[in-house]
Phi, psi and omega in degrees: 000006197258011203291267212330307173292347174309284197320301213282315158301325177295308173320295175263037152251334192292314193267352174274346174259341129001290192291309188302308171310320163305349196043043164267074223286318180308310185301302235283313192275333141306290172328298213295317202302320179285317191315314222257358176294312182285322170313318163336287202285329166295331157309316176279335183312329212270003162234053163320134201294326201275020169242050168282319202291316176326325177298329188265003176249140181286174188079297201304303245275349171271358209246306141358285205281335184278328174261080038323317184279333183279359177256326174266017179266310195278000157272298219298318174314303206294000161293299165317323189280347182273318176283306176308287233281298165294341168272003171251077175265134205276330176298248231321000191273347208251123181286169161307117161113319186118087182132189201255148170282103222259355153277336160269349156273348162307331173279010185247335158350271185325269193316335188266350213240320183286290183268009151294352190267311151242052157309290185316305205292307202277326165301290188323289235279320171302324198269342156295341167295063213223005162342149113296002197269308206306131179275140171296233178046297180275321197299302172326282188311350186276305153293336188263316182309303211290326202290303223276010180254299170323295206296320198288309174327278204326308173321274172328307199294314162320303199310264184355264205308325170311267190329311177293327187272293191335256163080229137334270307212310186252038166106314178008321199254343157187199167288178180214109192234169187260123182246115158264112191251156166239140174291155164250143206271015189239329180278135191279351172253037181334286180291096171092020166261243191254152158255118169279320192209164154224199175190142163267152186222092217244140187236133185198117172084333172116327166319128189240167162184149172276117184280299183232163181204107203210177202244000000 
């Protein structure tokens, strides 16, 4: 009896991380809040006292304990994945005016720093699962979760390096400017040809602006 609340806890992280990419923070963060209440409750079921003996038979009991460890990897993910979603606003990162607000992306450090740790758990805790007792069925399903927690790690690991860099990058530490050329996309020598246009661009603060611009 534990299918059905699975499918519907994979359905909504799948559609709470949709949602968060769209920066629709309200669904994302409902969706993440159920996936991970239903992940819960199928964990404490499966380790409920009266499936003590089932531990103890080979096969159930590796099989018992791999959909256990994979209903609390996936609450503690989709906890996490709920506090980003909700610690992020994504309208407040776009300054007034034009550039990024470099204090609220400083607030998103913590929460992106949160699920990546468990990410990092769920990649470990997945590459532990590796019984042969594990039914072709789950071991399929198992695999497909571990490539698609790799793909969100990789996503995260991006984010991080956005937040330490960005920054800098936008002035944070004084001003900054930019010489932007553009190819022109009608010239056949785009790579290592002509430049159609540029624009100098000065970053102060997370704040951009055009300074000069020409063909």
């Amino acid at each position: 009896g534990q299918v059905n609340p699975v499918e519907s806890a994979v359905d909504n992280t799948r559609r709470g991380a949709a949602a968060a990419r769209d920066g629709e923070t309200a669904a994302a963060t409902e969706l993440l809040n159920e996936a991970a209440v239903a992940f819960g409750d199928t964990s404490d079921r499966l380790g409920a006292p009266w499936l003590a003996p089932a531990h103890l038979v080979p096969g159930v009991a590796q099989n018992l304990d791999a959909l256990r460890a994979g209903a609390t990897m996936g609450r503690d993910l989709n906890n996490s994945a709920a506090f980003a979603a909700s610690s992020v606003d994504y309208q407040a990162l776009r300054q007034e005016g034009g550039g990024v607000n470099l204090a609220q992306l400083k607030e998103t450090e913590v929460p992106v720093e949160a699920l990546a740790s468990s990410l990092d758990a769920a990649v470990d805790g997945l590459a532990d699962i590796e019984s042969p007792w594990v039914v072709a069925p789950l071991r399929t399903r198992l695999d497909d979760v571990a490539l698609e927690v790799g793909d969100l790690r990789a996503e995260t690991e991006l984010a991080q390096l956005a937040l330490a860099d960005a920054p800098p990058l936008l002035g944070a530490d004084g001003p900054r400017r930019y010489l932007v050329m553009v190819g022109n996309p009608a010239e056949g020598r785009d790579f290592g040809g002509f430049v159609g246009g540029w624009a100098l661009l000065q970053v102060d603060g997370g704040a951009i602006s055009l300074e000069e611009s020409g063909t």
